[in-house]
Amino acid sequence: MCHYRFFVLFTVLALKSVECMFVYYQNYEFFSTIKLNDYNGYYGNVKLLKYSMPNDVLSAIWRLQLVSSESCPSTDVYFYLEHSAYPVISPHNRTFPYYFNGGRLTKTMIKKSIGGSNQNKQDVYLNISSPSAGNWFSAAFTDSQDRKIKPEILKSNCTYFLTSSLNIWQINDTVVLYPNTTTQSRQHSDFKIYKFMSTTTGPYLSFNIKLKQSNSSVCTVKSLLKQSAFPDMKNFKNNDDHAICQSSSSKQCSLSTDYPLANSWYYLGITSECNYSIEVALSNNCVESPFFISNKTLSTIMESTFPGLLKQKKDEFCRKLFQPIETFRFIGPTYFSVKYYFNSNHNRSNALLIRNEKKPYFIEFLVDQANNGGTLNFYLVNNLINDPNLYESDFLVNKASIFPSEKNPKNSTHSSKSKTSNLAEIKVMLYACLLFNSMSKYKNCPDGFLLSTQSFTNIFSNFQLNVAYPFMGKWYLAVWKECFNINTNESVTCPTDFVPHALIQISSDQCANDYCGEYGTCYIINSQLNLVSACKCSGGYEGYGCTDGRNAIPARIYLASVLFLTTSNLVFLLPICLAIYRKWYIESLIYFYNMFFSTFYHACDQEFYSFCIFNYDGLQLADFISSYSSFIITVLAMSSFERQWKVFTFFVGLLACISIGLYDRFSYSTFVVFLCIAISFTIFTWIKICISKRKLYPERRQLIRYYLPGFILALTGLLIYSFLQTKSNYWILHSIWHMCMASSIVFFLPKEETQHFGTDLSGENLKVALILDHVTTTTATSSSLSDSSETSNSPPTSKSLIHANVTEISLLEA
């Protein structure tokens, strides 16, 4: 907290260092703690947050508290910030599809390492001077390369958290300017902020600053102009609209902007060494009239008779001409599906005839929450046509109007000659500039997306542009034409009889134009109540539209990986055949079940060349249950229970594996606990036999020749599965894991049924057991006696031994 207070104090002192003394108040916005995910090339793993920024903000500070759990490896935390749009990110510098504009990438970003040798808790600050009003969006995530695949029980419980807050300083003494009103001010060395609300859209807006110098000394005035936010008073020369005036050279200082937007604030910052006054000048709405009558009397009569028919220009020297075109939109049934159409009284199509080379056309359309999480698509198709001159409107009503009338062949012939004479040495270029929240400087298009194409007769030329996650607000598409001499490339007057015919389509869709290519799938993501669409790529492809194939897996390697993962399960044929040969039928059924579903699960779990016999989730569940059951059944088969007890434990283990799979198939810890219980039962039976027989069980030869190689194979498979698997070598090492575990079963599976523990010793079984035991004991005794004494008598025959035992049994029965 002390660091935060120190940083706030430092920020206030920095603001004072530029001599900006304002009356301000502080506002605070806090967000709860969120858990960060690893990016892994997928936008769905990004956490999105939205912040609200009011008007008249001098400075905004984002405080980021990064926390990682103990013993976490070092990782990079990214925090992107964007105004009015979701951040477009590419931390690994992946390419965009061909028609996408790479300049849309978010530039405001913080990267911080946390965990490992770094501190587990860090505070990071991001200061934005003079932020624009509206919504700000952030994207936060972690990024670690080639993270190993490990079971949950072996994973460190590593989590990374972010807590963000926004602290703003808002000025409340900004002076409001009004049109047709003069605002007086005294000299001041500090910057003073004025603001003006533009209520109409016109060709230009001008702020005239008149100096009032009382003596002969030189008076210097510095002024800055910016839309929707305070001008950057720290970096004066970085402002596009700025002026420095001195009284010795001029008594008036003027700042203007072309095509001001309606319902938008314009901020004017001034520092002056003398008194001054400010006047706001708004140009008239210079819309050309279809008819121009020079006689004022006749014009007055026509205007009184037909109000609004004649739109006379009040300013004879109006500098700018423009034609605004409003649109309406159709919202489709899917997310972010929106289409825009021209809202003209003459026509509902999106076709234009570009007649006037001095008059740009501004097509206005709105982007909001209905389509800000998708992709904005823009298409333009044009060709040169013979101007029919049948309508005064620039909107094309129908297709027939683009051709000359067949009833007047003279006009058609004349047009053809004009085509040859006018277009032989003239190149007609059609330009389009896509701008957000601005119509100024459309020709150079420094803040937008500039497109150009040459117009030809009888040949259609087109261009396309896509913008990912467009800004929320008003967008403007400026369309105009220019003509050049083909030989000298000098600007010339465009011909009037041939005009560009432009067909414009503006729409928005999910992901990359509602398509993620052959190597991706489009998903709708809800992150902290923020809806966006993103492509999830496969096969090693990356990028916004899954078009970056620098890390793509070659087809031959991908096919080999599919074959490895599926055919490696055929090793289970060895334990299956061995179990059938030794009459372990239940075990052989479990191993076949495991081989079958593991094979088809890996055949289905593929990005390419996949084959699913039924739904993926069912195959995955069957594979996990069969794998768990193979472990449990093999361990219990090694025990010395009687068969009927083994069958009972088999079913208990199988039901437990089904329960574990249904509860959480990825819960390795639960399965390991249950496997340890089964191993404990088996070892308990071995210890019981060792105590009763007073010798090692299983025998030394069996332990060395069978159990030791099986243990080595199983341990090798577990080590590979737990510590060595990564995303790049998964298909090789996981196939080796299959073969190791299947081969270990061949060594673990007992040769014959053992009944040393839990054997039933009643009835006929007791008789047979006693006979065999007595025969074995008597034979062993007689052998020892014959070996120890040379004068001993001959050993009793088998008949006498059996007879004695039968007599003993008869006495027991009596």
PDB file of N, CA and C in Angstrom, residues 278-351:
ATOM      1  N   ILE A 278     -11.936  33.870 -27.477  1.00  0.00           N
ATOM      2  CA  ILE A 278     -12.125  32.692 -28.319  1.00  0.00           C
ATOM      3  C   ILE A 278     -13.502  32.765 -28.964  1.00  0.00           C
ATOM      4  N   GLU A 279     -13.538  32.503 -30.262  1.00  0.00           N
ATOM      5  CA  GLU A 279     -14.791  32.395 -30.997  1.00  0.00           C
ATOM      6  C   GLU A 279     -14.812  31.066 -31.748  1.00  0.00           C
ATOM      7  N   VAL A 280     -15.967  30.438 -31.735  1.00  0.00           N
ATOM      8  CA  VAL A 280     -16.154  29.160 -32.428  1.00  0.00           C
ATOM      9  C   VAL A 280     -16.888  29.434 -33.729  1.00  0.00           C
ATOM     10  N   ALA A 281     -16.292  28.982 -34.837  1.00  0.00           N
ATOM     11  CA  ALA A 281     -16.890  29.193 -36.155  1.00  0.00           C
ATOM     12  C   ALA A 281     -17.291  27.846 -36.732  1.00  0.00           C
ATOM     13  N   LEU A 282     -18.574  27.717 -37.048  1.00  0.00           N
ATOM     14  CA  LEU A 282     -19.105  26.513 -37.680  1.00  0.00           C
ATOM     15  C   LEU A 282     -19.442  26.829 -39.119  1.00  0.00           C
ATOM     16  N   SER A 283     -18.995  25.956 -40.035  1.00  0.00           N
ATOM     17  CA  SER A 283     -19.322  26.159 -41.444  1.00  0.00           C
ATOM     18  C   SER A 283     -20.752  25.733 -41.710  1.00  0.00           C
ATOM     19  N   ASN A 284     -21.307  26.262 -42.806  1.00  0.00           N
ATOM     20  CA  ASN A 284     -22.639  25.847 -43.204  1.00  0.00           C
ATOM     21  C   ASN A 284     -22.587  24.433 -43.765  1.00  0.00           C
ATOM     22  N   ASN A 285     -23.691  23.782 -43.705  1.00  0.00           N
ATOM     23  CA  ASN A 285     -23.782  22.434 -44.232  1.00  0.00           C
ATOM     24  C   ASN A 285     -23.827  22.508 -45.753  1.00  0.00           C
ATOM     25  N   CYS A 286     -22.667  22.376 -46.380  1.00  0.00           N
ATOM     26  CA  CYS A 286     -22.536  22.605 -47.814  1.00  0.00           C
ATOM     27  C   CYS A 286     -22.985  21.385 -48.584  1.00  0.00           C
ATOM     28  N   VAL A 287     -24.276  21.222 -48.749  1.00  0.00           N
ATOM     29  CA  VAL A 287     -24.828  20.152 -49.561  1.00  0.00           C
ATOM     30  C   VAL A 287     -25.254  20.752 -50.878  1.00  0.00           C
ATOM     31  N   GLU A 288     -24.735  20.247 -51.969  1.00  0.00           N
ATOM     32  CA  GLU A 288     -25.016  20.809 -53.272  1.00  0.00           C
ATOM     33  C   GLU A 288     -26.497  20.673 -53.610  1.00  0.00           C
ATOM     34  N   SER A 289     -27.054  21.710 -54.194  1.00  0.00           N
ATOM     35  CA  SER A 289     -28.431  21.663 -54.652  1.00  0.00           C
ATOM     36  C   SER A 289     -28.483  21.063 -56.052  1.00  0.00           C
ATOM     37  N   PRO A 290     -29.481  20.244 -56.327  1.00  0.00           N
ATOM     38  CA  PRO A 290     -29.589  19.704 -57.687  1.00  0.00           C
ATOM     39  C   PRO A 290     -29.892  20.791 -58.712  1.00  0.00           C
ATOM     40  N   PHE A 291     -30.444  21.895 -58.235  1.00  0.00           N
ATOM     41  CA  PHE A 291     -30.724  23.030 -59.127  1.00  0.00           C
ATOM     42  C   PHE A 291     -30.118  24.275 -58.509  1.00  0.00           C
ATOM     43  N   PHE A 292     -29.554  25.128 -59.340  1.00  0.00           N
ATOM     44  CA  PHE A 292     -29.002  26.392 -58.849  1.00  0.00           C
ATOM     45  C   PHE A 292     -29.591  27.523 -59.681  1.00  0.00           C
ATOM     46  N   ILE A 293     -30.270  28.445 -59.006  1.00  0.00           N
ATOM     47  CA  ILE A 293     -30.917  29.583 -59.662  1.00  0.00           C
ATOM     48  C   ILE A 293     -30.212  30.842 -59.195  1.00  0.00           C
ATOM     49  N   SER A 294     -29.592  31.538 -60.143  1.00  0.00           N
ATOM     50  CA  SER A 294     -28.829  32.736 -59.792  1.00  0.00           C
ATOM     51  C   SER A 294     -29.729  33.916 -59.473  1.00  0.00           C
ATOM     52  N   ASN A 295     -30.920  33.962 -60.051  1.00  0.00           N
ATOM     53  CA  ASN A 295     -31.844  35.070 -59.792  1.00  0.00           C
ATOM     54  C   ASN A 295     -32.413  34.911 -58.385  1.00  0.00           C
ATOM     55  N   LYS A 296     -32.107  35.921 -57.504  1.00  0.00           N
ATOM     56  CA  LYS A 296     -32.542  35.802 -56.115  1.00  0.00           C
ATOM     57  C   LYS A 296     -34.045  35.889 -55.979  1.00  0.00           C
ATOM     58  N   THR A 297     -34.695  36.729 -56.807  1.00  0.00           N
ATOM     59  CA  THR A 297     -36.163  36.854 -56.720  1.00  0.00           C
ATOM     60  C   THR A 297     -36.840  35.539 -57.079  1.00  0.00           C
ATOM     61  N   LEU A 298     -36.426  34.943 -58.192  1.00  0.00           N
ATOM     62  CA  LEU A 298     -36.992  33.668 -58.599  1.00  0.00           C
ATOM     63  C   LEU A 298     -36.672  32.572 -57.580  1.00  0.00           C
ATOM     64  N   SER A 299     -35.471  32.652 -56.998  1.00  0.00           N
ATOM     65  CA  SER A 299     -35.088  31.661 -56.004  1.00  0.00           C
ATOM     66  C   SER A 299     -35.964  31.772 -54.765  1.00  0.00           C
ATOM     67  N   THR A 300     -36.278  33.036 -54.369  1.00  0.00           N
ATOM     68  CA  THR A 300     -37.138  33.229 -53.195  1.00  0.00           C
ATOM     69  C   THR A 300     -38.532  32.704 -53.466  1.00  0.00           C
ATOM     70  N   ILE A 301     -39.037  32.935 -54.674  1.00  0.00           N
ATOM     71  CA  ILE A 301     -40.381  32.452 -55.025  1.00  0.00           C
ATOM     72  C   ILE A 301     -40.415  30.921 -55.007  1.00  0.00           C
ATOM     73  N   MET A 302     -39.400  30.298 -55.589  1.00  0.00           N
ATOM     74  CA  MET A 302     -39.356  28.840 -55.625  1.00  0.00           C
ATOM     75  C   MET A 302     -39.225  28.246 -54.217  1.00  0.00           C
ATOM     76  N   GLU A 303     -38.462  28.909 -53.357  1.00  0.00           N
ATOM     77  CA  GLU A 303     -38.279  28.381 -52.001  1.00  0.00           C
ATOM     78  C   GLU A 303     -39.553  28.520 -51.181  1.00  0.00           C
ATOM     79  N   SER A 304     -40.301  29.640 -51.391  1.00  0.00           N
ATOM     80  CA  SER A 304     -41.566  29.804 -50.659  1.00  0.00           C
ATOM     81  C   SER A 304     -42.642  28.864 -51.187  1.00  0.00           C
ATOM     82  N   THR A 305     -42.592  28.583 -52.497  1.00  0.00           N
ATOM     83  CA  THR A 305     -43.599  27.675 -53.079  1.00  0.00           C
ATOM     84  C   THR A 305     -43.270  26.218 -52.758  1.00  0.00           C
ATOM     85  N   PHE A 306     -41.983  25.834 -52.875  1.00  0.00           N
ATOM     86  CA  PHE A 306     -41.546  24.458 -52.600  1.00  0.00           C
ATOM     87  C   PHE A 306     -40.455  24.505 -51.531  1.00  0.00           C
ATOM     88  N   PRO A 307     -40.862  24.523 -50.256  1.00  0.00           N
ATOM     89  CA  PRO A 307     -39.859  24.632 -49.182  1.00  0.00           C
ATOM     90  C   PRO A 307     -38.912  23.428 -49.202  1.00  0.00           C
ATOM     91  N   GLY A 308     -37.636  23.733 -49.097  1.00  0.00           N
ATOM     92  CA  GLY A 308     -36.628  22.682 -49.011  1.00  0.00           C
ATOM     93  C   GLY A 308     -36.183  22.126 -50.334  1.00  0.00           C
ATOM     94  N   LEU A 309     -36.862  22.513 -51.443  1.00  0.00           N
ATOM     95  CA  LEU A 309     -36.449  21.982 -52.737  1.00  0.00           C
ATOM     96  C   LEU A 309     -35.097  22.524 -53.146  1.00  0.00           C
ATOM     97  N   LEU A 310     -34.903  23.811 -52.921  1.00  0.00           N
ATOM     98  CA  LEU A 310     -33.637  24.442 -53.264  1.00  0.00           C
ATOM     99  C   LEU A 310     -32.808  24.623 -51.996  1.00  0.00           C
ATOM    100  N   LYS A 311     -31.645  24.014 -51.967  1.00  0.00           N
ATOM    101  CA  LYS A 311     -30.749  24.153 -50.826  1.00  0.00           C
ATOM    102  C   LYS A 311     -29.616  25.073 -51.241  1.00  0.00           C
ATOM    103  N   GLN A 312     -29.904  26.374 -51.193  1.00  0.00           N
ATOM    104  CA  GLN A 312     -28.913  27.358 -51.613  1.00  0.00           C
ATOM    105  C   GLN A 312     -27.737  27.362 -50.634  1.00  0.00           C
ATOM    106  N   LYS A 313     -26.548  27.566 -51.145  1.00  0.00           N
ATOM    107  CA  LYS A 313     -25.369  27.682 -50.316  1.00  0.00           C
ATOM    108  C   LYS A 313     -25.253  29.127 -49.828  1.00  0.00           C
ATOM    109  N   LYS A 314     -25.318  29.347 -48.530  1.00  0.00           N
ATOM    110  CA  LYS A 314     -25.229  30.687 -47.982  1.00  0.00           C
ATOM    111  C   LYS A 314     -23.803  31.225 -48.080  1.00  0.00           C
ATOM    112  N   ASP A 315     -22.819  30.317 -48.018  1.00  0.00           N
ATOM    113  CA  ASP A 315     -21.428  30.731 -48.121  1.00  0.00           C
ATOM    114  C   ASP A 315     -20.976  30.511 -49.552  1.00  0.00           C
ATOM    115  N   GLU A 316     -20.707  31.609 -50.261  1.00  0.00           N
ATOM    116  CA  GLU A 316     -20.346  31.494 -51.670  1.00  0.00           C
ATOM    117  C   GLU A 316     -19.015  30.781 -51.856  1.00  0.00           C
ATOM    118  N   PHE A 317     -18.121  30.898 -50.884  1.00  0.00           N
ATOM    119  CA  PHE A 317     -16.802  30.283 -50.991  1.00  0.00           C
ATOM    120  C   PHE A 317     -16.673  29.124 -49.988  1.00  0.00           C
ATOM    121  N   CYS A 318     -17.640  28.301 -49.987  1.00  0.00           N
ATOM    122  CA  CYS A 318     -17.594  27.120 -49.097  1.00  0.00           C
ATOM    123  C   CYS A 318     -16.428  26.228 -49.530  1.00  0.00           C
ATOM    124  N   ARG A 319     -15.569  25.896 -48.598  1.00  0.00           N
ATOM    125  CA  ARG A 319     -14.330  25.214 -48.961  1.00  0.00           C
ATOM    126  C   ARG A 319     -14.526  23.721 -49.194  1.00  0.00           C
ATOM    127  N   LYS A 320     -15.421  23.116 -48.457  1.00  0.00           N
ATOM    128  CA  LYS A 320     -15.533  21.663 -48.508  1.00  0.00           C
ATOM    129  C   LYS A 320     -16.936  21.252 -48.936  1.00  0.00           C
ATOM    130  N   LEU A 321     -16.992  20.168 -49.668  1.00  0.00           N
ATOM    131  CA  LEU A 321     -18.254  19.549 -50.047  1.00  0.00           C
ATOM    132  C   LEU A 321     -18.202  18.091 -49.633  1.00  0.00           C
ATOM    133  N   PHE A 322     -19.291  17.565 -49.129  1.00  0.00           N
ATOM    134  CA  PHE A 322     -19.332  16.148 -48.776  1.00  0.00           C
ATOM    135  C   PHE A 322     -20.773  15.673 -48.835  1.00  0.00           C
ATOM    136  N   GLN A 323     -20.923  14.387 -49.013  1.00  0.00           N
ATOM    137  CA  GLN A 323     -22.247  13.766 -49.123  1.00  0.00           C
ATOM    138  C   GLN A 323     -22.360  12.674 -48.061  1.00  0.00           C
ATOM    139  N   PRO A 324     -23.067  12.928 -46.945  1.00  0.00           N
ATOM    140  CA  PRO A 324     -23.244  11.869 -45.933  1.00  0.00           C
ATOM    141  C   PRO A 324     -24.285  10.849 -46.385  1.00  0.00           C
ATOM    142  N   ILE A 325     -24.033   9.594 -46.099  1.00  0.00           N
ATOM    143  CA  ILE A 325     -24.959   8.507 -46.426  1.00  0.00           C
ATOM    144  C   ILE A 325     -25.203   7.702 -45.159  1.00  0.00           C
ATOM    145  N   GLU A 326     -26.396   7.760 -44.661  1.00  0.00           N
ATOM    146  CA  GLU A 326     -26.750   6.986 -43.469  1.00  0.00           C
ATOM    147  C   GLU A 326     -27.100   5.555 -43.859  1.00  0.00           C
ATOM    148  N   THR A 327     -26.968   4.663 -42.892  1.00  0.00           N
ATOM    149  CA  THR A 327     -27.255   3.248 -43.128  1.00  0.00           C
ATOM    150  C   THR A 327     -28.200   2.731 -42.058  1.00  0.00           C
ATOM    151  N   PHE A 328     -28.903   1.685 -42.388  1.00  0.00           N
ATOM    152  CA  PHE A 328     -29.622   0.907 -41.384  1.00  0.00           C
ATOM    153  C   PHE A 328     -29.061  -0.511 -41.421  1.00  0.00           C
ATOM    154  N   ARG A 329     -29.245  -1.235 -40.361  1.00  0.00           N
ATOM    155  CA  ARG A 329     -28.614  -2.544 -40.279  1.00  0.00           C
ATOM    156  C   ARG A 329     -29.634  -3.638 -40.008  1.00  0.00           C
ATOM    157  N   PHE A 330     -29.287  -4.827 -40.492  1.00  0.00           N
ATOM    158  CA  PHE A 330     -30.099  -6.016 -40.275  1.00  0.00           C
ATOM    159  C   PHE A 330     -29.283  -6.979 -39.416  1.00  0.00           C
ATOM    160  N   ILE A 331     -29.799  -7.307 -38.240  1.00  0.00           N
ATOM    161  CA  ILE A 331     -29.109  -8.191 -37.296  1.00  0.00           C
ATOM    162  C   ILE A 331     -29.567  -9.621 -37.545  1.00  0.00           C
ATOM    163  N   GLY A 332     -28.626 -10.501 -37.847  1.00  0.00           N
ATOM    164  CA  GLY A 332     -28.912 -11.884 -38.186  1.00  0.00           C
ATOM    165  C   GLY A 332     -29.205 -12.743 -36.974  1.00  0.00           C
ATOM    166  N   PRO A 333     -29.497 -14.020 -37.199  1.00  0.00           N
ATOM    167  CA  PRO A 333     -29.888 -14.916 -36.091  1.00  0.00           C
ATOM    168  C   PRO A 333     -28.718 -15.415 -35.266  1.00  0.00           C
ATOM    169  N   THR A 334     -27.475 -15.294 -35.766  1.00  0.00           N
ATOM    170  CA  THR A 334     -26.315 -15.781 -35.034  1.00  0.00           C
ATOM    171  C   THR A 334     -25.558 -14.614 -34.414  1.00  0.00           C
ATOM    172  N   TYR A 335     -24.653 -14.940 -33.501  1.00  0.00           N
ATOM    173  CA  TYR A 335     -23.875 -13.909 -32.825  1.00  0.00           C
ATOM    174  C   TYR A 335     -23.045 -13.116 -33.834  1.00  0.00           C
ATOM    175  N   PHE A 336     -23.057 -11.794 -33.659  1.00  0.00           N
ATOM    176  CA  PHE A 336     -22.216 -10.854 -34.407  1.00  0.00           C
ATOM    177  C   PHE A 336     -22.518 -10.833 -35.896  1.00  0.00           C
ATOM    178  N   SER A 337     -23.659 -11.345 -36.308  1.00  0.00           N
ATOM    179  CA  SER A 337     -24.039 -11.332 -37.724  1.00  0.00           C
ATOM    180  C   SER A 337     -24.878 -10.089 -37.996  1.00  0.00           C
ATOM    181  N   VAL A 338     -24.294  -9.114 -38.686  1.00  0.00           N
ATOM    182  CA  VAL A 338     -24.944  -7.829 -38.965  1.00  0.00           C
ATOM    183  C   VAL A 338     -24.629  -7.441 -40.404  1.00  0.00           C
ATOM    184  N   LYS A 339     -25.638  -6.916 -41.125  1.00  0.00           N
ATOM    185  CA  LYS A 339     -25.447  -6.398 -42.472  1.00  0.00           C
ATOM    186  C   LYS A 339     -25.976  -4.970 -42.530  1.00  0.00           C
ATOM    187  N   TYR A 340     -25.271  -4.110 -43.273  1.00  0.00           N
ATOM    188  CA  TYR A 340     -25.613  -2.695 -43.366  1.00  0.00           C
ATOM    189  C   TYR A 340     -26.101  -2.381 -44.783  1.00  0.00           C
ATOM    190  N   TYR A 341     -27.153  -1.522 -44.845  1.00  0.00           N
ATOM    191  CA  TYR A 341     -27.721  -1.103 -46.122  1.00  0.00           C
ATOM    192  C   TYR A 341     -27.870   0.414 -46.125  1.00  0.00           C
ATOM    193  N   PHE A 342     -27.740   1.017 -47.310  1.00  0.00           N
ATOM    194  CA  PHE A 342     -27.893   2.460 -47.434  1.00  0.00           C
ATOM    195  C   PHE A 342     -29.324   2.860 -47.127  1.00  0.00           C
ATOM    196  N   ASN A 343     -29.467   3.909 -46.333  1.00  0.00           N
ATOM    197  CA  ASN A 343     -30.782   4.400 -45.951  1.00  0.00           C
ATOM    198  C   ASN A 343     -31.111   5.613 -46.813  1.00  0.00           C
ATOM    199  N   SER A 344     -31.456   5.370 -48.091  1.00  0.00           N
ATOM    200  CA  SER A 344     -31.758   6.441 -49.038  1.00  0.00           C
ATOM    201  C   SER A 344     -33.225   6.374 -49.427  1.00  0.00           C
ATOM    202  N   ASN A 345     -33.786   7.525 -49.652  1.00  0.00           N
ATOM    203  CA  ASN A 345     -35.194   7.558 -50.065  1.00  0.00           C
ATOM    204  C   ASN A 345     -35.381   7.023 -51.486  1.00  0.00           C
ATOM    205  N   HIS A 346     -34.302   7.050 -52.279  1.00  0.00           N
ATOM    206  CA  HIS A 346     -34.411   6.628 -53.665  1.00  0.00           C
ATOM    207  C   HIS A 346     -34.192   5.136 -53.841  1.00  0.00           C
ATOM    208  N   ASN A 347     -33.401   4.553 -52.981  1.00  0.00           N
ATOM    209  CA  ASN A 347     -32.937   3.209 -53.277  1.00  0.00           C
ATOM    210  C   ASN A 347     -32.581   2.492 -51.983  1.00  0.00           C
ATOM    211  N   ARG A 348     -32.702   1.167 -51.989  1.00  0.00           N
ATOM    212  CA  ARG A 348     -32.306   0.355 -50.851  1.00  0.00           C
ATOM    213  C   ARG A 348     -31.078  -0.497 -51.149  1.00  0.00           C
ATOM    214  N   SER A 349     -30.462  -0.289 -52.291  1.00  0.00           N
ATOM    215  CA  SER A 349     -29.277  -1.065 -52.626  1.00  0.00           C
ATOM    216  C   SER A 349     -28.035  -0.331 -52.142  1.00  0.00           C
ATOM    217  N   ASN A 350     -26.879  -0.991 -52.249  1.00  0.00           N
ATOM    218  CA  ASN A 350     -25.613  -0.414 -51.834  1.00  0.00           C
ATOM    219  C   ASN A 350     -24.756  -0.038 -53.036  1.00  0.00           C
ATOM    220  N   ALA A 351     -25.377   0.490 -54.095  1.00  0.00           N
ATOM    221  CA  ALA A 351     -24.660   0.884 -55.308  1.00  0.00           C
ATOM    222  C   ALA A 351     -24.591   2.402 -55.384  1.00  0.00           C
TER     223      ALA A 351
END
